[in-house]
Amino acid sequence: MIYTTILVQLDIDAPATPRLIFAQEIARKFEADLIAVTAGEASALMSPSESSLAAAEVLRQRTLELEDRIKALKEEFLAVLGNNGRASWRAELGDPTRAVALHARAADLVITGAPFAATAGDFQRTVDPGALILSAGRPVLFAADDLRAFKGERVMVAWKDGRESRRAVVDAMPFLRNAKEVTVFSAAEEGKAAARDGAADVVRFLMKHGVKATSQVMEGDGLSAGESITVEADHIGADLIVAGGYGHSRFREWAFGGATRSILHAGSFHRLLSN
């Protein structure tokens, strides 16, 4: 597994430069091409008393506003990466999550981050993180909220023996090979012996791929799996958390809490999730 092309998602309402620079540095690390994608969807939700003509005018104005934002972001993209022959620009009027998932077909890795504060939760203006994990068919790297430079020297693999975690380990292999330390952190949900055996297998697998890895089994400390992951990641000074996303259904994660939701909310870390 290598990263030959990286896609970075840009929020339609946020400055492009910080996330572009973050993604550019990762692309340079892997000598990869870089695709920047932005999208936004116009809406004309009106009260029933409003006329269809008024709704059409609102939709037209909001579409023009989105086109102006796309134009401004493209100018910013060219100012940052205009001389880079390996960088390209894509933009759409439409659902941002769908647009990014669609263009992910051209990339090995998708990069996104915290949404612009004013539009957080507005999935016509920014991506839905959970839906993106489930639909992209690619690993998604969620940058830390402060967009600090990516080091990836200490990596935690949040291991749960299932398809999503196995996929995440393979998808993250370029980062894992470059790391100085990789800790496979396993919750003893199926018993400590099973957790130790599973983590040991993952460590052996990683070592055969040139990764310096050790394992650790979570003790019963009263914390949820998601809380334990972030607490331990902070303890070991992890630069990156690697995990499978949504081993349970999104509804169950939403209703009862879950590791994926905890990791998505852990904005002090860079996080790579796969499904």
mmCIF file of C-alpha atoms in Angstrom:
data_model
loop_
_atom_site.group_PDB
_atom_site.id
_atom_site.type_symbol
_atom_site.label_atom_id
_atom_site.label_comp_id
_atom_site.label_asym_id
_atom_site.label_seq_id
_atom_site.Cartn_x
_atom_site.Cartn_y
_atom_site.Cartn_z
ATOM 1 C CA MET A 1 0.000 0.000 0.000
ATOM 2 C CA ILE A 2 1.344 3.413 -1.028
ATOM 3 C CA TYR A 3 -0.251 6.826 -1.335
ATOM 4 C CA THR A 4 0.159 8.032 -4.908
ATOM 5 C CA THR A 5 -2.726 10.525 -4.831
ATOM 6 C CA ILE A 6 -4.165 12.405 -1.880
ATOM 7 C CA LEU A 7 -7.489 14.272 -1.891
ATOM 8 C CA VAL A 8 -8.039 17.213 0.448
ATOM 9 C CA GLN A 9 -11.565 18.439 1.168
ATOM 10 C CA LEU A 10 -12.002 22.202 1.563
ATOM 11 C CA ASP A 11 -15.007 23.742 3.321
ATOM 12 C CA ILE A 12 -16.830 26.174 1.092
ATOM 13 C CA ASP A 13 -16.927 28.852 3.841
ATOM 14 C CA ALA A 14 -13.453 28.453 5.343
ATOM 15 C CA PRO A 15 -10.059 29.754 4.229
ATOM 16 C CA ALA A 16 -8.406 27.123 2.046
ATOM 17 C CA THR A 17 -4.777 27.869 2.848
ATOM 18 C CA PRO A 18 -4.343 26.169 6.257
ATOM 19 C CA ARG A 19 -5.743 22.817 5.140
ATOM 20 C CA LEU A 20 -4.014 23.037 1.757
ATOM 21 C CA ILE A 21 -0.636 23.539 3.438
ATOM 22 C CA PHE A 22 -1.320 20.656 5.830
ATOM 23 C CA ALA A 23 -2.244 18.327 2.955
ATOM 24 C CA GLN A 24 0.613 19.554 0.772
ATOM 25 C CA GLU A 25 3.168 18.541 3.398
ATOM 26 C CA ILE A 26 1.716 15.028 3.592
ATOM 27 C CA ALA A 27 1.670 14.775 -0.205
ATOM 28 C CA ARG A 28 5.338 15.794 -0.272
ATOM 29 C CA LYS A 29 6.173 13.163 2.351
ATOM 30 C CA PHE A 30 4.821 10.438 0.066
ATOM 31 C CA GLU A 31 5.697 12.108 -3.251
ATOM 32 C CA ALA A 32 1.980 11.980 -4.072
ATOM 33 C CA ASP A 33 -0.291 14.015 -6.321
ATOM 34 C CA LEU A 34 -2.757 16.299 -4.555
ATOM 35 C CA ILE A 35 -6.396 16.908 -5.516
ATOM 36 C CA ALA A 36 -8.334 19.710 -3.803
ATOM 37 C CA VAL A 37 -12.123 19.361 -3.743
ATOM 38 C CA THR A 38 -14.782 21.787 -2.547
ATOM 39 C CA ALA A 39 -18.553 21.677 -2.867
ATOM 40 C CA GLY A 40 -21.653 23.344 -1.519
ATOM 41 C CA GLU A 41 -25.353 22.863 -2.071
ATOM 42 C CA ALA A 42 -27.788 25.746 -2.440
ATOM 43 C CA SER A 43 -31.092 25.498 -0.599
ATOM 44 C CA ALA A 44 -34.267 27.557 -0.848
ATOM 45 C CA LEU A 45 -36.241 26.302 2.125
ATOM 46 C CA MET A 46 -39.030 28.836 2.626
ATOM 47 C CA SER A 47 -42.240 29.100 4.606
ATOM 48 C CA PRO A 48 -45.391 27.753 2.884
ATOM 49 C CA SER A 49 -46.656 31.315 2.516
ATOM 50 C CA GLU A 50 -43.783 32.285 0.220
ATOM 51 C CA SER A 51 -44.328 32.120 -3.532
ATOM 52 C CA SER A 52 -42.465 29.754 -5.840
ATOM 53 C CA LEU A 53 -41.065 32.813 -7.615
ATOM 54 C CA ALA A 54 -39.562 34.082 -4.371
ATOM 55 C CA ALA A 55 -38.114 30.641 -3.652
ATOM 56 C CA ALA A 56 -36.551 30.531 -7.110
ATOM 57 C CA GLU A 57 -34.961 33.930 -6.569
ATOM 58 C CA VAL A 58 -33.547 32.861 -3.200
ATOM 59 C CA LEU A 59 -32.132 29.716 -4.795
ATOM 60 C CA ARG A 60 -30.567 31.784 -7.584
ATOM 61 C CA GLN A 61 -28.943 34.175 -5.127
ATOM 62 C CA ARG A 62 -27.580 31.346 -2.975
ATOM 63 C CA THR A 63 -26.218 29.584 -6.055
ATOM 64 C CA LEU A 64 -24.434 32.774 -7.128
ATOM 65 C CA GLU A 65 -23.000 33.116 -3.630
ATOM 66 C CA LEU A 66 -21.658 29.559 -3.786
ATOM 67 C CA GLU A 67 -20.136 30.189 -7.204
ATOM 68 C CA ASP A 68 -18.396 33.289 -5.811
ATOM 69 C CA ARG A 69 -17.013 31.247 -2.911
ATOM 70 C CA ILE A 70 -15.765 28.550 -5.301
ATOM 71 C CA LYS A 71 -14.053 31.219 -7.402
ATOM 72 C CA ALA A 72 -12.383 32.719 -4.314
ATOM 73 C CA LEU A 73 -11.228 29.311 -3.080
ATOM 74 C CA LYS A 74 -9.787 28.448 -6.475
ATOM 75 C CA GLU A 75 -7.819 31.710 -6.465
ATOM 76 C CA GLU A 76 -6.514 30.812 -3.012
ATOM 77 C CA PHE A 77 -5.622 27.315 -4.233
ATOM 78 C CA LEU A 78 -3.673 28.802 -7.161
ATOM 79 C CA ALA A 79 -1.879 31.230 -4.838
ATOM 80 C CA VAL A 80 -0.729 28.362 -2.610
ATOM 81 C CA LEU A 81 -0.185 25.565 -5.155
ATOM 82 C CA GLY A 82 -0.299 27.219 -8.558
ATOM 83 C CA ASN A 83 3.283 26.274 -9.435
ATOM 84 C CA ASN A 84 2.814 22.651 -8.358
ATOM 85 C CA GLY A 85 2.249 20.546 -11.461
ATOM 86 C CA ARG A 86 1.100 17.644 -9.280
ATOM 87 C CA ALA A 87 -1.810 19.548 -7.724
ATOM 88 C CA SER A 88 -5.277 19.848 -9.279
ATOM 89 C CA TRP A 89 -8.569 21.572 -8.475
ATOM 90 C CA ARG A 90 -12.137 20.227 -8.500
ATOM 91 C CA ALA A 91 -15.357 21.964 -7.436
ATOM 92 C CA GLU A 92 -19.062 21.186 -7.581
ATOM 93 C CA LEU A 93 -22.434 22.649 -6.749
ATOM 94 C CA GLY A 94 -23.938 19.813 -4.748
ATOM 95 C CA ASP A 95 -23.815 17.780 -1.566
ATOM 96 C CA PRO A 96 -20.267 18.124 -0.146
ATOM 97 C CA THR A 97 -20.124 14.611 1.314
ATOM 98 C CA ARG A 98 -21.306 13.038 -1.913
ATOM 99 C CA ALA A 99 -18.863 15.122 -3.959
ATOM 100 C CA VAL A 100 -15.866 14.129 -1.836
ATOM 101 C CA ALA A 101 -16.889 10.457 -1.809
ATOM 102 C CA LEU A 102 -17.270 10.568 -5.592
ATOM 103 C CA HIS A 103 -13.861 12.116 -6.237
ATOM 104 C CA ALA A 104 -12.239 9.794 -3.685
ATOM 105 C CA ARG A 105 -12.216 7.231 -6.504
ATOM 106 C CA ALA A 106 -9.149 9.113 -7.830
ATOM 107 C CA ALA A 107 -7.206 9.017 -4.545
ATOM 108 C CA ASP A 108 -5.626 6.675 -2.020
ATOM 109 C CA LEU A 109 -6.287 8.905 0.995
ATOM 110 C CA VAL A 110 -8.852 11.592 1.849
ATOM 111 C CA ILE A 111 -7.923 14.467 4.154
ATOM 112 C CA THR A 112 -10.476 16.601 5.952
ATOM 113 C CA GLY A 113 -10.718 18.316 9.311
ATOM 114 C CA ALA A 114 -12.834 20.301 11.706
ATOM 115 C CA PRO A 115 -15.618 22.176 9.907
ATOM 116 C CA PHE A 116 -15.757 25.951 9.797
ATOM 117 C CA ALA A 117 -17.412 26.909 13.098
ATOM 118 C CA ALA A 118 -20.264 28.871 11.527
ATOM 119 C CA THR A 119 -21.371 25.922 9.387
ATOM 120 C CA ALA A 120 -20.646 22.970 11.690
ATOM 121 C CA GLY A 121 -23.488 20.492 11.264
ATOM 122 C CA ASP A 122 -24.719 22.126 8.059
ATOM 123 C CA PHE A 123 -24.074 19.282 5.639
ATOM 124 C CA GLN A 124 -24.973 21.419 2.654
ATOM 125 C CA ARG A 125 -21.850 23.482 3.413
ATOM 126 C CA THR A 126 -19.461 20.907 4.884
ATOM 127 C CA VAL A 127 -19.042 17.130 4.973
ATOM 128 C CA ASP A 128 -20.796 14.733 7.333
ATOM 129 C CA PRO A 129 -17.831 12.884 8.916
ATOM 130 C CA GLY A 130 -19.701 9.661 9.599
ATOM 131 C CA ALA A 131 -21.265 9.510 6.157
ATOM 132 C CA LEU A 132 -17.886 10.217 4.571
ATOM 133 C CA ILE A 133 -16.222 7.335 6.434
ATOM 134 C CA LEU A 134 -18.980 4.996 5.296
ATOM 135 C CA SER A 135 -19.167 6.154 1.667
ATOM 136 C CA ALA A 136 -15.645 7.138 0.591
ATOM 137 C CA GLY A 137 -14.232 3.626 0.216
ATOM 138 C CA ARG A 138 -10.902 5.174 1.224
ATOM 139 C CA PRO A 139 -9.176 5.933 4.522
ATOM 140 C CA VAL A 140 -10.119 9.368 5.842
ATOM 141 C CA LEU A 141 -7.528 11.400 7.744
ATOM 142 C CA PHE A 142 -9.178 13.909 10.079
ATOM 143 C CA ALA A 143 -6.615 16.581 10.850
ATOM 144 C CA ALA A 144 -6.307 17.852 14.413
ATOM 145 C CA ASP A 145 -8.366 20.976 15.026
ATOM 146 C CA ASP A 146 -5.274 23.187 15.182
ATOM 147 C CA LEU A 147 -3.969 21.757 11.867
ATOM 148 C CA ARG A 148 -0.515 21.376 13.379
ATOM 149 C CA ALA A 149 2.108 19.861 11.113
ATOM 150 C CA PHE A 150 1.825 16.093 10.763
ATOM 151 C CA LYS A 151 4.733 14.184 12.334
ATOM 152 C CA GLY A 152 3.342 10.675 12.719
ATOM 153 C CA GLU A 153 6.249 9.570 14.891
ATOM 154 C CA ARG A 154 4.075 7.891 17.532
ATOM 155 C CA VAL A 155 0.964 6.117 16.304
ATOM 156 C CA MET A 156 -1.756 4.326 18.209
ATOM 157 C CA VAL A 157 -3.696 1.589 16.416
ATOM 158 C CA ALA A 158 -7.019 1.312 18.237
ATOM 159 C CA TRP A 159 -7.583 -2.377 17.626
ATOM 160 C CA LYS A 160 -10.877 -4.236 17.791
ATOM 161 C CA ASP A 161 -10.891 -7.555 15.977
ATOM 162 C CA GLY A 162 -13.211 -6.820 13.091
ATOM 163 C CA ARG A 163 -13.224 -5.975 9.416
ATOM 164 C CA GLU A 164 -13.028 -2.217 9.943
ATOM 165 C CA SER A 165 -9.890 -2.399 12.117
ATOM 166 C CA ARG A 166 -8.187 -4.817 9.726
ATOM 167 C CA ARG A 167 -8.964 -2.458 6.849
ATOM 168 C CA ALA A 168 -7.647 0.535 8.798
ATOM 169 C CA VAL A 169 -4.317 -1.150 9.580
ATOM 170 C CA VAL A 170 -3.667 -1.863 5.898
ATOM 171 C CA ASP A 171 -4.938 1.553 4.794
ATOM 172 C CA ALA A 172 -2.621 3.292 7.260
ATOM 173 C CA MET A 173 0.452 1.256 6.315
ATOM 174 C CA PRO A 174 2.402 4.164 4.744
ATOM 175 C CA PHE A 175 2.041 6.125 7.992
ATOM 176 C CA LEU A 176 2.812 3.078 10.141
ATOM 177 C CA ARG A 177 6.019 2.291 8.239
ATOM 178 C CA ASN A 178 7.241 5.864 8.734
ATOM 179 C CA ALA A 179 6.447 5.936 12.462
ATOM 180 C CA LYS A 180 9.119 5.540 15.123
ATOM 181 C CA GLU A 181 6.704 3.832 17.523
ATOM 182 C CA VAL A 182 3.396 2.067 16.885
ATOM 183 C CA THR A 183 1.265 0.818 19.787
ATOM 184 C CA VAL A 184 -1.541 -1.653 19.072
ATOM 185 C CA PHE A 185 -4.063 -0.821 21.787
ATOM 186 C CA SER A 186 -6.747 -3.451 22.318
ATOM 187 C CA ALA A 187 -9.832 -3.392 24.522
ATOM 188 C CA ALA A 188 -10.398 -6.675 26.338
ATOM 189 C CA GLU A 189 -14.057 -6.890 25.294
ATOM 190 C CA GLU A 190 -13.787 -10.591 24.446
ATOM 191 C CA GLY A 191 -11.561 -11.370 27.423
ATOM 192 C CA LYS A 192 -7.935 -10.506 28.131
ATOM 193 C CA ALA A 193 -6.477 -13.674 26.632
ATOM 194 C CA ALA A 194 -8.305 -13.166 23.340
ATOM 195 C CA ALA A 195 -7.337 -9.482 23.299
ATOM 196 C CA ARG A 196 -3.658 -10.309 23.911
ATOM 197 C CA ASP A 197 -3.635 -12.976 21.214
ATOM 198 C CA GLY A 198 -5.316 -10.680 18.696
ATOM 199 C CA ALA A 199 -3.012 -7.757 19.409
ATOM 200 C CA ALA A 200 0.022 -10.046 19.197
ATOM 201 C CA ASP A 201 -1.063 -11.237 15.764
ATOM 202 C CA VAL A 202 -1.411 -7.630 14.595
ATOM 203 C CA VAL A 203 2.041 -6.774 15.941
ATOM 204 C CA ARG A 204 3.574 -9.733 14.099
ATOM 205 C CA PHE A 205 1.765 -8.712 10.917
ATOM 206 C CA LEU A 206 3.044 -5.158 11.214
ATOM 207 C CA MET A 207 6.609 -6.218 11.950
ATOM 208 C CA LYS A 208 6.622 -8.346 8.795
ATOM 209 C CA HIS A 209 5.793 -5.127 6.927
ATOM 210 C CA GLY A 210 8.675 -3.226 8.474
ATOM 211 C CA VAL A 211 6.690 -1.504 11.244
ATOM 212 C CA LYS A 212 8.154 -1.085 14.745
ATOM 213 C CA ALA A 213 5.161 -2.168 16.822
ATOM 214 C CA THR A 214 4.258 -3.213 20.356
ATOM 215 C CA SER A 215 0.921 -4.093 21.941
ATOM 216 C CA GLN A 216 -1.060 -3.035 24.980
ATOM 217 C CA VAL A 217 -4.318 -4.443 26.334
ATOM 218 C CA MET A 218 -6.760 -2.087 28.016
ATOM 219 C CA GLU A 219 -7.444 -2.948 31.639
ATOM 220 C CA GLY A 220 -10.884 -2.517 33.141
ATOM 221 C CA ASP A 221 -10.699 1.070 34.388
ATOM 222 C CA GLY A 222 -14.329 2.118 34.208
ATOM 223 C CA LEU A 223 -13.860 4.095 31.006
ATOM 224 C CA SER A 224 -15.578 3.387 27.724
ATOM 225 C CA ALA A 225 -13.468 2.027 24.868
ATOM 226 C CA GLY A 226 -13.512 5.428 23.157
ATOM 227 C CA GLU A 227 -12.451 7.262 26.305
ATOM 228 C CA SER A 228 -9.692 4.722 26.990
ATOM 229 C CA ILE A 229 -8.326 5.189 23.462
ATOM 230 C CA THR A 230 -8.042 8.964 23.756
ATOM 231 C CA VAL A 231 -6.679 8.843 27.322
ATOM 232 C CA GLU A 232 -3.981 6.331 26.369
ATOM 233 C CA ALA A 233 -3.186 8.154 23.119
ATOM 234 C CA ASP A 234 -2.541 11.279 25.164
ATOM 235 C CA HIS A 235 -0.464 9.284 27.653
ATOM 236 C CA ILE A 236 1.890 7.903 24.997
ATOM 237 C CA GLY A 237 2.051 11.204 23.119
ATOM 238 C CA ALA A 238 0.459 9.791 19.965
ATOM 239 C CA ASP A 239 0.637 11.946 16.840
ATOM 240 C CA LEU A 240 -1.979 9.809 15.089
ATOM 241 C CA ILE A 241 -4.804 7.453 16.038
ATOM 242 C CA VAL A 242 -5.657 4.730 13.516
ATOM 243 C CA ALA A 243 -9.010 2.994 13.891
ATOM 244 C CA GLY A 244 -11.802 1.216 12.103
ATOM 245 C CA GLY A 245 -14.903 3.360 11.792
ATOM 246 C CA TYR A 246 -18.384 2.185 12.749
ATOM 247 C CA GLY A 247 -17.975 -1.429 13.724
ATOM 248 C CA HIS A 248 -21.562 -0.950 14.946
ATOM 249 C CA SER A 249 -24.299 0.817 12.995
ATOM 250 C CA ARG A 250 -24.244 4.619 13.029
ATOM 251 C CA PHE A 251 -27.605 4.605 14.831
ATOM 252 C CA ARG A 252 -26.252 2.443 17.620
ATOM 253 C CA GLU A 253 -23.170 4.679 17.890
ATOM 254 C CA TRP A 254 -25.433 7.746 18.055
ATOM 255 C CA ALA A 255 -27.866 6.257 20.544
ATOM 256 C CA PHE A 256 -25.430 4.600 22.932
ATOM 257 C CA GLY A 257 -22.149 6.346 22.255
ATOM 258 C CA GLY A 258 -19.236 4.532 20.727
ATOM 259 C CA ALA A 259 -15.533 4.515 19.992
ATOM 260 C CA THR A 260 -15.911 6.060 16.534
ATOM 261 C CA ARG A 261 -17.830 9.040 17.867
ATOM 262 C CA SER A 262 -15.314 9.527 20.678
ATOM 263 C CA ILE A 263 -12.411 9.451 18.217
ATOM 264 C CA LEU A 264 -14.128 11.883 15.843
ATOM 265 C CA HIS A 265 -14.587 14.297 18.745
ATOM 266 C CA ALA A 266 -10.930 13.969 19.819
ATOM 267 C CA GLY A 267 -9.794 17.032 17.892
ATOM 268 C CA SER A 268 -6.441 17.261 19.658
ATOM 269 C CA PHE A 269 -5.210 14.282 17.594
ATOM 270 C CA HIS A 270 -4.814 13.509 13.925
ATOM 271 C CA ARG A 271 -7.075 10.495 13.274
ATOM 272 C CA LEU A 272 -7.246 8.026 10.378
ATOM 273 C CA LEU A 273 -10.454 6.003 10.091
ATOM 274 C CA SER A 274 -11.514 3.342 7.583
ATOM 275 C CA ASN A 275 -14.639 1.317 7.109
#
